[in-house]
PDB file of C-alpha atoms in Angstrom:
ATOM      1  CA  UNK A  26     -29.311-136.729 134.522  1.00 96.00           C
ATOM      2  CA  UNK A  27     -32.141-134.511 133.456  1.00 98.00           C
ATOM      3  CA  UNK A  28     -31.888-134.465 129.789  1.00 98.00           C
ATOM      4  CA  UNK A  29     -34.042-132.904 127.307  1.00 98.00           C
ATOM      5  CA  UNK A  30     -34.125-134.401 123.861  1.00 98.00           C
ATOM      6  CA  UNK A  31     -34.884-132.047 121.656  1.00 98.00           C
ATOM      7  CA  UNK A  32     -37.403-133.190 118.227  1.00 98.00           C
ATOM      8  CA  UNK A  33     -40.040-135.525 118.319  1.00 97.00           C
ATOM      9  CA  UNK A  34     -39.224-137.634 114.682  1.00 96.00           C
ATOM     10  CA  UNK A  35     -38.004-141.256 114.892  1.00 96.00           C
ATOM     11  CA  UNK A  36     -34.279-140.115 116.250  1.00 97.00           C
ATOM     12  CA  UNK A  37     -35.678-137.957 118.600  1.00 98.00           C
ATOM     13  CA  UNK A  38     -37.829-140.925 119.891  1.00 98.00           C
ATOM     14  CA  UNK A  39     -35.531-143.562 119.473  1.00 98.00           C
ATOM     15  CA  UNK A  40     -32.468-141.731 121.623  1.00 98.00           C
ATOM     16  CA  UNK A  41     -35.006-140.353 124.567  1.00 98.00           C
ATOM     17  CA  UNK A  42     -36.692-144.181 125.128  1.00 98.00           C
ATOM     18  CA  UNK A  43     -32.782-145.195 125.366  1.00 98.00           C
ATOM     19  CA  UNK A  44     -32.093-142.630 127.973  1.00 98.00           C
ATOM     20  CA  UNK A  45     -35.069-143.278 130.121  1.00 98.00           C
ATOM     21  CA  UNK A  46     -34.284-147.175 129.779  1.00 98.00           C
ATOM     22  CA  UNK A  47     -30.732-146.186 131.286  1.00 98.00           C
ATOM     23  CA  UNK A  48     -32.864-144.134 134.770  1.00 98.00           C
ATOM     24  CA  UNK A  49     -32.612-140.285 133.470  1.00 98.00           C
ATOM     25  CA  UNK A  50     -34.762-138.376 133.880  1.00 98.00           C
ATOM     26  CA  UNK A  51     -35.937-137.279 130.128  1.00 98.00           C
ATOM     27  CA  UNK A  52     -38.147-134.290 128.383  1.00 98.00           C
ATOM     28  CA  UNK A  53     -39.125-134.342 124.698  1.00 98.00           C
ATOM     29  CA  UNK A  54     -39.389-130.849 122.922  1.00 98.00           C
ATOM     30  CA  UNK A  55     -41.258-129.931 120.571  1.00 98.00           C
ATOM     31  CA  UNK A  56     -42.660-126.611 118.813  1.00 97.00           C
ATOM     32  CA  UNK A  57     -45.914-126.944 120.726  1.00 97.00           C
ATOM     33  CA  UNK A  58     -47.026-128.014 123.999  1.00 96.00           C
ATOM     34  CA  UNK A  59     -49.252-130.277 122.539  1.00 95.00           C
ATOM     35  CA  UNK A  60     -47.829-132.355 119.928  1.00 97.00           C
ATOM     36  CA  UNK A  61     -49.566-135.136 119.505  1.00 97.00           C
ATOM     37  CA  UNK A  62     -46.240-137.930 118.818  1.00 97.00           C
ATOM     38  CA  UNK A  63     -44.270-135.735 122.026  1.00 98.00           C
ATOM     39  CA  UNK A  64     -47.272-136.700 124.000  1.00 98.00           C
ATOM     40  CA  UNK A  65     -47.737-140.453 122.963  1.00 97.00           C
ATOM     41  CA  UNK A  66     -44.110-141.465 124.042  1.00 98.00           C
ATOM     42  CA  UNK A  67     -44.525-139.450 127.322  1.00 98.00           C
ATOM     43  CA  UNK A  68     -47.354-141.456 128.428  1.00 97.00           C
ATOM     44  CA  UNK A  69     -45.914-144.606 126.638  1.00 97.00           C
ATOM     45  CA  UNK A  70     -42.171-144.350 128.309  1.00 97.00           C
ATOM     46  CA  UNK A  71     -42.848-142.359 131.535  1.00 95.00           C
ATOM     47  CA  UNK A  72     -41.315-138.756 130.089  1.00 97.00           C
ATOM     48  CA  UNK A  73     -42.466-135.269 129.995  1.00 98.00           C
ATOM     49  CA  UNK A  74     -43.031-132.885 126.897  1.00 98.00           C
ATOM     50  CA  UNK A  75     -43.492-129.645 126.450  1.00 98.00           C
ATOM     51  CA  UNK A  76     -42.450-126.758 124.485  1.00 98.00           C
ATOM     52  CA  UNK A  77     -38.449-126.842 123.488  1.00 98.00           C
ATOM     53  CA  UNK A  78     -38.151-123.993 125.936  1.00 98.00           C
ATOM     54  CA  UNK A  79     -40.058-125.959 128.574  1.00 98.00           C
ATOM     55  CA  UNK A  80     -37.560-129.343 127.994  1.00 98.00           C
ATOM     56  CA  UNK A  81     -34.590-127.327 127.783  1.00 98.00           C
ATOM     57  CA  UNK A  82     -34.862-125.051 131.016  1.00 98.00           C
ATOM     58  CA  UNK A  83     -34.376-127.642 133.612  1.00 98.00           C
ATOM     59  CA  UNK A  84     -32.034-130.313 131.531  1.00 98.00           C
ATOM     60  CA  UNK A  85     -28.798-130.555 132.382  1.00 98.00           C
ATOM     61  CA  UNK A  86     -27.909-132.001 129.040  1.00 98.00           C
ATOM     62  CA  UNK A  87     -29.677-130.929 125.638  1.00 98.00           C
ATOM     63  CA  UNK A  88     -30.195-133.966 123.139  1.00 98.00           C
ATOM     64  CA  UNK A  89     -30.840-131.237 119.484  1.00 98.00           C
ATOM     65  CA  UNK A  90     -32.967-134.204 116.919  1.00 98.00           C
ATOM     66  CA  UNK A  91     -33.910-131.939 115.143  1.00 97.00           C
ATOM     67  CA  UNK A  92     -33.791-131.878 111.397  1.00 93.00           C
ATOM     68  CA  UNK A  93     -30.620-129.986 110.389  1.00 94.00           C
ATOM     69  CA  UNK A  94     -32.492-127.264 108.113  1.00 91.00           C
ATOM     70  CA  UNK A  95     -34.360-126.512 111.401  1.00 94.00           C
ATOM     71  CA  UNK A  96     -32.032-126.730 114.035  1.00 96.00           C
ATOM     72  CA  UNK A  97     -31.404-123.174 114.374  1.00 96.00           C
ATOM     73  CA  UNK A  98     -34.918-121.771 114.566  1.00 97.00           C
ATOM     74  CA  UNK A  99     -35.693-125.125 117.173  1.00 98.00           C
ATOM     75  CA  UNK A 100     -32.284-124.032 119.341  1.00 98.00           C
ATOM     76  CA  UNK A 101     -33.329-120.091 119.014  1.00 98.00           C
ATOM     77  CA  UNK A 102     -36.908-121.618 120.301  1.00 98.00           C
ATOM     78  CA  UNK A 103     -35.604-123.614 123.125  1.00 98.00           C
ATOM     79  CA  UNK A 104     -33.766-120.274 124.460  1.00 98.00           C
ATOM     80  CA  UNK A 105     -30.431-119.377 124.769  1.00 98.00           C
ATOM     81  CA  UNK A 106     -30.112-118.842 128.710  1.00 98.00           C
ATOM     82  CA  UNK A 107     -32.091-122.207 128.551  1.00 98.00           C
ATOM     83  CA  UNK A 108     -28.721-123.476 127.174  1.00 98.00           C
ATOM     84  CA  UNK A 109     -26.224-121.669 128.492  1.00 98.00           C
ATOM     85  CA  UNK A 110     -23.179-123.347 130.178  1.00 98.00           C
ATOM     86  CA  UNK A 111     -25.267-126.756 128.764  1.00 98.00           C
ATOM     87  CA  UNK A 112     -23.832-129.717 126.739  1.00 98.00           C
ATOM     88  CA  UNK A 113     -25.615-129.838 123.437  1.00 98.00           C
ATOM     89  CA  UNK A 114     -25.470-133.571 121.500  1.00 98.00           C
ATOM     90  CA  UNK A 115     -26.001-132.312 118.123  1.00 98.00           C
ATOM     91  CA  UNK A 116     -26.976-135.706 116.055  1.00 98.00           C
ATOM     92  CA  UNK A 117     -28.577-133.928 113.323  1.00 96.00           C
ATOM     93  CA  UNK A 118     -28.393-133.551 109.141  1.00 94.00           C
ATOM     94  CA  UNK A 119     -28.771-130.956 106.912  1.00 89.00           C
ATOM     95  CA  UNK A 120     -31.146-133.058 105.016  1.00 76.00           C
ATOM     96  CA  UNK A 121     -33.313-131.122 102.006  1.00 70.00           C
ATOM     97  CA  UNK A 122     -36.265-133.542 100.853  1.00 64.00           C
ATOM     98  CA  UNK A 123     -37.551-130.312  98.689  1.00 67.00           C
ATOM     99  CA  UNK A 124     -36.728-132.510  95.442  1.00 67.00           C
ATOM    100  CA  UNK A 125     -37.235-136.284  96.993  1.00 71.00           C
ATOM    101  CA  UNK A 126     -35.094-138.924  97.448  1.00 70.00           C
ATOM    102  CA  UNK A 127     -32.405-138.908  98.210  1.00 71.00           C
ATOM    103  CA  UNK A 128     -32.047-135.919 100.082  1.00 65.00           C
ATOM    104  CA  UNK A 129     -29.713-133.303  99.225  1.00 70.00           C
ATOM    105  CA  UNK A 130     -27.216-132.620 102.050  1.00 74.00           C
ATOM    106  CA  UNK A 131     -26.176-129.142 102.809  1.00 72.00           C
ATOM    107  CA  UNK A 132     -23.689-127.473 104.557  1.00 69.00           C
ATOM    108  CA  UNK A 133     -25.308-124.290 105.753  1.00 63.00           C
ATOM    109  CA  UNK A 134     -23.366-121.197 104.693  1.00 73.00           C
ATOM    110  CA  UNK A 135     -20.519-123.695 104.277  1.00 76.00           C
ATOM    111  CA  UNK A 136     -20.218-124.795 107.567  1.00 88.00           C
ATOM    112  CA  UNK A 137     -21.616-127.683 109.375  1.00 95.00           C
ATOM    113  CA  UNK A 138     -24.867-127.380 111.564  1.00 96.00           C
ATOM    114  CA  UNK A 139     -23.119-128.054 114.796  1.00 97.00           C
ATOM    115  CA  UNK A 140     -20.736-125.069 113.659  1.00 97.00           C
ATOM    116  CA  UNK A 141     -23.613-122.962 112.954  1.00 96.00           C
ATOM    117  CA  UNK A 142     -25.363-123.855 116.680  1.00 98.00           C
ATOM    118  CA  UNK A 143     -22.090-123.487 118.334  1.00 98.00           C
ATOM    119  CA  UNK A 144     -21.747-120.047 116.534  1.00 97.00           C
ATOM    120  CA  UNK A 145     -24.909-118.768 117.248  1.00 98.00           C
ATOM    121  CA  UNK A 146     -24.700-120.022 121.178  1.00 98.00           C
ATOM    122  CA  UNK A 147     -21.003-119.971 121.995  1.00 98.00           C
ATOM    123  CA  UNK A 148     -21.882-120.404 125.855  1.00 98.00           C
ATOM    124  CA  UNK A 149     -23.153-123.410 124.966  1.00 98.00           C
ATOM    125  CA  UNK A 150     -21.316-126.693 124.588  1.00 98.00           C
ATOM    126  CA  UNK A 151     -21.741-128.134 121.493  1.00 98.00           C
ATOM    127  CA  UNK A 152     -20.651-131.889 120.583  1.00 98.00           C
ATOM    128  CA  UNK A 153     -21.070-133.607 117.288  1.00 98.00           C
ATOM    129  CA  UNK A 154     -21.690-137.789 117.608  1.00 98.00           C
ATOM    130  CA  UNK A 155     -24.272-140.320 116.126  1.00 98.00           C
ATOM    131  CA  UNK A 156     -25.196-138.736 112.956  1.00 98.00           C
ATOM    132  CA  UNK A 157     -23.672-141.043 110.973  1.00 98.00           C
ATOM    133  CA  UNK A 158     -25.732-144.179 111.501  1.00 98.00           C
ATOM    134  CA  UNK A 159     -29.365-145.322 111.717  1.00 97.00           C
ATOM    135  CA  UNK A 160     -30.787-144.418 115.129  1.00 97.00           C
ATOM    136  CA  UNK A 161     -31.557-148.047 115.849  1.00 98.00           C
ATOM    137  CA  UNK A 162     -27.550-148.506 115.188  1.00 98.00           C
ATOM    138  CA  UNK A 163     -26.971-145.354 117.546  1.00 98.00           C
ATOM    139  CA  UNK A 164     -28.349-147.258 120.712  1.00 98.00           C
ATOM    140  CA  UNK A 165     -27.813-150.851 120.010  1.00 98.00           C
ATOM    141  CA  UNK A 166     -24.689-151.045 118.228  1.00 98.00           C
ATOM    142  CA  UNK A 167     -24.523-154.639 118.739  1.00 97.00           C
ATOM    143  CA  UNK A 168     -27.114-154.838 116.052  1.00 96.00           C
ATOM    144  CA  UNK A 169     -24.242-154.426 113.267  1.00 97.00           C
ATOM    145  CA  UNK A 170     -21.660-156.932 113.305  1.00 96.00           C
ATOM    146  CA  UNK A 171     -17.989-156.448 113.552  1.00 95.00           C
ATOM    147  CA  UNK A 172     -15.826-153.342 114.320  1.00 94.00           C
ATOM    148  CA  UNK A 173     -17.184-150.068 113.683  1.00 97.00           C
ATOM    149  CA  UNK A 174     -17.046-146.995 114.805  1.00 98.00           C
ATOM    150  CA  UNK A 175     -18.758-143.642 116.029  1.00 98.00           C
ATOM    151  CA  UNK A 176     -17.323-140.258 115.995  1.00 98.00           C
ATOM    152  CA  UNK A 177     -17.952-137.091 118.223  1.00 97.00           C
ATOM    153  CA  UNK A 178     -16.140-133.304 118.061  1.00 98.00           C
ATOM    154  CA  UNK A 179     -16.162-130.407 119.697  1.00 98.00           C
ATOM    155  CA  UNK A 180     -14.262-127.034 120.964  1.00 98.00           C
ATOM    156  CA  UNK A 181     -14.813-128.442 124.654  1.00 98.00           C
ATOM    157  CA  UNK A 182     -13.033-131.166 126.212  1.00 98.00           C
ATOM    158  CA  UNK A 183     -14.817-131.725 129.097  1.00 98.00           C
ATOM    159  CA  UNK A 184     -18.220-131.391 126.872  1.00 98.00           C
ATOM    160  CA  UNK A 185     -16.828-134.404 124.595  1.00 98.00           C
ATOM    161  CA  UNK A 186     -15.742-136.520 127.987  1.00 98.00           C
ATOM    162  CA  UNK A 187     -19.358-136.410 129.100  1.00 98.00           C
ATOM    163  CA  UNK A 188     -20.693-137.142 125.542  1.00 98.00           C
ATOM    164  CA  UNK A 189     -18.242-140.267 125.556  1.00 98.00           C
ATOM    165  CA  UNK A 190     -19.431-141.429 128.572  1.00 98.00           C
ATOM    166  CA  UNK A 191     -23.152-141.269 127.666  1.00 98.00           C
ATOM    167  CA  UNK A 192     -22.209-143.013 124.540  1.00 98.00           C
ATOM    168  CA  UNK A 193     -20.058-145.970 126.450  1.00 98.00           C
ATOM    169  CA  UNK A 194     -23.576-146.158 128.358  1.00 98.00           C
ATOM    170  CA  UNK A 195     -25.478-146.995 124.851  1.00 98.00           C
ATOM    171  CA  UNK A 196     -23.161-149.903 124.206  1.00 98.00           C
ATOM    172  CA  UNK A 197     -20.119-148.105 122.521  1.00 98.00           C
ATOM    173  CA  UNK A 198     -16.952-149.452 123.527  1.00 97.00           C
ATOM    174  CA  UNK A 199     -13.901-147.467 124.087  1.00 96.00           C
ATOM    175  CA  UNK A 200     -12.279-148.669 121.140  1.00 94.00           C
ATOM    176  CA  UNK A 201     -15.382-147.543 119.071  1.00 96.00           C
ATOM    177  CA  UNK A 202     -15.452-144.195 119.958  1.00 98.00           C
ATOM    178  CA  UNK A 203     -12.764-141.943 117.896  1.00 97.00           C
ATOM    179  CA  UNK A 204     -12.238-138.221 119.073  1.00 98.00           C
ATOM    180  CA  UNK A 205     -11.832-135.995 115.524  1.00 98.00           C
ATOM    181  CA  UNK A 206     -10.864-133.023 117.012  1.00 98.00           C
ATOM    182  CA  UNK A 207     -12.653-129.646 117.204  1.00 98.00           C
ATOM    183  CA  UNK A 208     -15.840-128.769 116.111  1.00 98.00           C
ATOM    184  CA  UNK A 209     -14.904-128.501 112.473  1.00 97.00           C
ATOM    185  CA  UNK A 210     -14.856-132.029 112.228  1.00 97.00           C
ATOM    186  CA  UNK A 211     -18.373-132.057 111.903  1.00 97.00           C
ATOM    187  CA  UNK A 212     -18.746-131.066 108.075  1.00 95.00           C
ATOM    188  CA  UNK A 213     -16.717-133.937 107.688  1.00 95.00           C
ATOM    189  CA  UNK A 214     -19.137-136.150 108.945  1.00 96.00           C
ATOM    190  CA  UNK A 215     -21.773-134.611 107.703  1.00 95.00           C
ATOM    191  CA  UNK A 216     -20.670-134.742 104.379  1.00 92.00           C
ATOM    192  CA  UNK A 217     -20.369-138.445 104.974  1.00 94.00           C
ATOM    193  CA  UNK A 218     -24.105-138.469 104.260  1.00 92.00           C
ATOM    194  CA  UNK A 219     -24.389-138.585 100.780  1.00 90.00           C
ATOM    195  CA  UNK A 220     -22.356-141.971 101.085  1.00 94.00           C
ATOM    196  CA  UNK A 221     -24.829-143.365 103.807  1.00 95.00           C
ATOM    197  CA  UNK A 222     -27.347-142.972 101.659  1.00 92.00           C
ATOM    198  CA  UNK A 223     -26.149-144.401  98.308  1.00 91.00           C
ATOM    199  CA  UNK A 224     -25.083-147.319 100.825  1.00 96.00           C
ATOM    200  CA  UNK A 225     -28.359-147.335 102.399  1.00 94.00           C
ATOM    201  CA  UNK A 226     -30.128-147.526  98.822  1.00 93.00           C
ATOM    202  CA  UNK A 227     -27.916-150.575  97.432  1.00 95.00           C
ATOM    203  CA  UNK A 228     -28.077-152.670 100.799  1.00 96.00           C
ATOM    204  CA  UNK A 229     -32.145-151.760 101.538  1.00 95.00           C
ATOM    205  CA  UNK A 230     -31.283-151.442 105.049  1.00 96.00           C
ATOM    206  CA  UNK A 231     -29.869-148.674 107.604  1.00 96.00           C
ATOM    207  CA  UNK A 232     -28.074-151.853 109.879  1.00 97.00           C
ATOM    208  CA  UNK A 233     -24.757-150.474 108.749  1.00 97.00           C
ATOM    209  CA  UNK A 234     -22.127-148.539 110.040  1.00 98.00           C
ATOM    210  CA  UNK A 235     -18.646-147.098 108.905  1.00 97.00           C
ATOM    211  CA  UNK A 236     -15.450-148.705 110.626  1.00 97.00           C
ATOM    212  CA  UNK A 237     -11.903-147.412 110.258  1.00 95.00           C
ATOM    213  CA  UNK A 238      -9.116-149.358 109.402  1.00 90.00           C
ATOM    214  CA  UNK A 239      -5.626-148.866 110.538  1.00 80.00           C
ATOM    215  CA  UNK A 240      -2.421-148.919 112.630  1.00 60.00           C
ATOM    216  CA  UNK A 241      -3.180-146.920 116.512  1.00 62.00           C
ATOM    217  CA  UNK A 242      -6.922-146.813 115.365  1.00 55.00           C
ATOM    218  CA  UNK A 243      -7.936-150.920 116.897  1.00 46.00           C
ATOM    219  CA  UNK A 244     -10.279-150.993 114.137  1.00 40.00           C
ATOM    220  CA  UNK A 245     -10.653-153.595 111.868  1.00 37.00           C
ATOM    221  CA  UNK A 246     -12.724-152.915 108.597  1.00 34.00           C
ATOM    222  CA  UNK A 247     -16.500-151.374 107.339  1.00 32.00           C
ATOM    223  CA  UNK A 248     -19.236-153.929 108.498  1.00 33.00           C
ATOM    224  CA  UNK A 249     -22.624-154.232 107.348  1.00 37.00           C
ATOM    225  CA  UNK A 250     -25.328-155.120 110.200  1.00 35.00           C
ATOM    226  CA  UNK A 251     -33.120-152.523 110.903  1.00 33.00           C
ATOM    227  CA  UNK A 252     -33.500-149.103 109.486  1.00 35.00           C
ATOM    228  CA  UNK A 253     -36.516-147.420 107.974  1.00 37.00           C
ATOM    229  CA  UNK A 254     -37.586-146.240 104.743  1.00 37.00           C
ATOM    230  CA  UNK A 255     -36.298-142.259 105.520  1.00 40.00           C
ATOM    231  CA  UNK A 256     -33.147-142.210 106.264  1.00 42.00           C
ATOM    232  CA  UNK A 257     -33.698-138.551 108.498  1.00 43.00           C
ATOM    233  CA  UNK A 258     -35.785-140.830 111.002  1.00 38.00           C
ATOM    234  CA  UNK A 259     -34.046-143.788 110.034  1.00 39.00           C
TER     235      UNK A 259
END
């Protein structure tokens, strides 16, 4: 596919070298046409850059990176009829770094940011997945040990089959992937932040992941399994 991957921080990075390593066709947005990191990995990993606007228009899938406090103005950048009728993977955080760390994590106007994106571009097709894990975790997730799990949601279930798909492609089994539902789901796991980083600050390490436990679920426990020193580009 031609996917645009929207934010040029560590996720942003980490998710687009994945997708070219897999043969699509990838774009990295930024606010500029010139930034210098959206440039590096283009010439580094064989992608294009540009403006958000200038990724988004010909993807066929949106990858949004972005920090969560920024999302909005980076999606209202990118274009709405540069998203219409598109998927949008929303793997971001409402992460506020205004007082240090940790972050405070925010739910803007009490809703998550995927809910806010979705609201403000309801052509598009918005799916939460991957935000709760270390981006290295995201596209290896043999690098933790055990069973554990990702989550995605989303109003569109077509939207959340392609999503699944893309994550089966990173290494995700079936039995790792659990559909929560609608888009609401998403302040749920983005409220699962705060304990991801209180883990993340006892263990000194972002190679863990949550795993849920139970009858009908195939699950087996919470394992433990490198992350980086900011847990927003972990």
């Amino acid at each position: 596919m031609k996917i645009a991957v929207l934010g040029t921080g560590e996720v942003g990075r980490r998710l687009a070298t994945k997708l070219v390593s897999l043969g699509h066709e990838v774009a990295m947005g930024s606010r500029t046409a010139d930034n210098a990191d959206a440039a590096k990995w283009a010439e580094e990993h064989g992608g294009t850059h540009g403006t958000f606007a200038d990724a988004a228009g010909p993807a066929e899938l949106v990858v949004n990176a972005t920090g969560g406090l920024v999302s909005l103005a980076a999606l209202q950048a990118a274009g709405a009829a540069n998203l219409r009728g598109k998927v949008l993977v929303d793997v971001s955080n409402a992460l506020d770094f205004s007082e240090g760390f940790p972050p405070k994590v925010g739910l803007p106007d009490g809703r998550s940011v995927a809910e806010q994106l979705q609201s403000a571009f309801p052509e598009t097709r918005v799916v939460k997945t991957l935000n709760t894990m270390t981006n290295t975790v995201m596209v290896e997730p043999g690098r933790v040990p055990g069973h554990h799990n990702v989550f995605l949601g989303g109003d569109d279930e077509d939207a959340k089959a392609v999503v699944a798909e893309l994550l089966a492609s990173f290494g995700w089994a079936a039995d790792r992937i659990i559909d929560l539902g609608d888009l609401t789901s998403a302040r749920a796991t983005e409220q699962l932040l705060p304990l991801w980083l209180r883990l993340y600050g006892m263990l000194g390490t972002g190679d863990f992941n949550f795993g849920v436990a139970g009858t009908g679920t195939g699950a087996q426990g919470l394992s433990g399994g490198s992350g980086s020193d900011r847990p927003d580009r972990p």
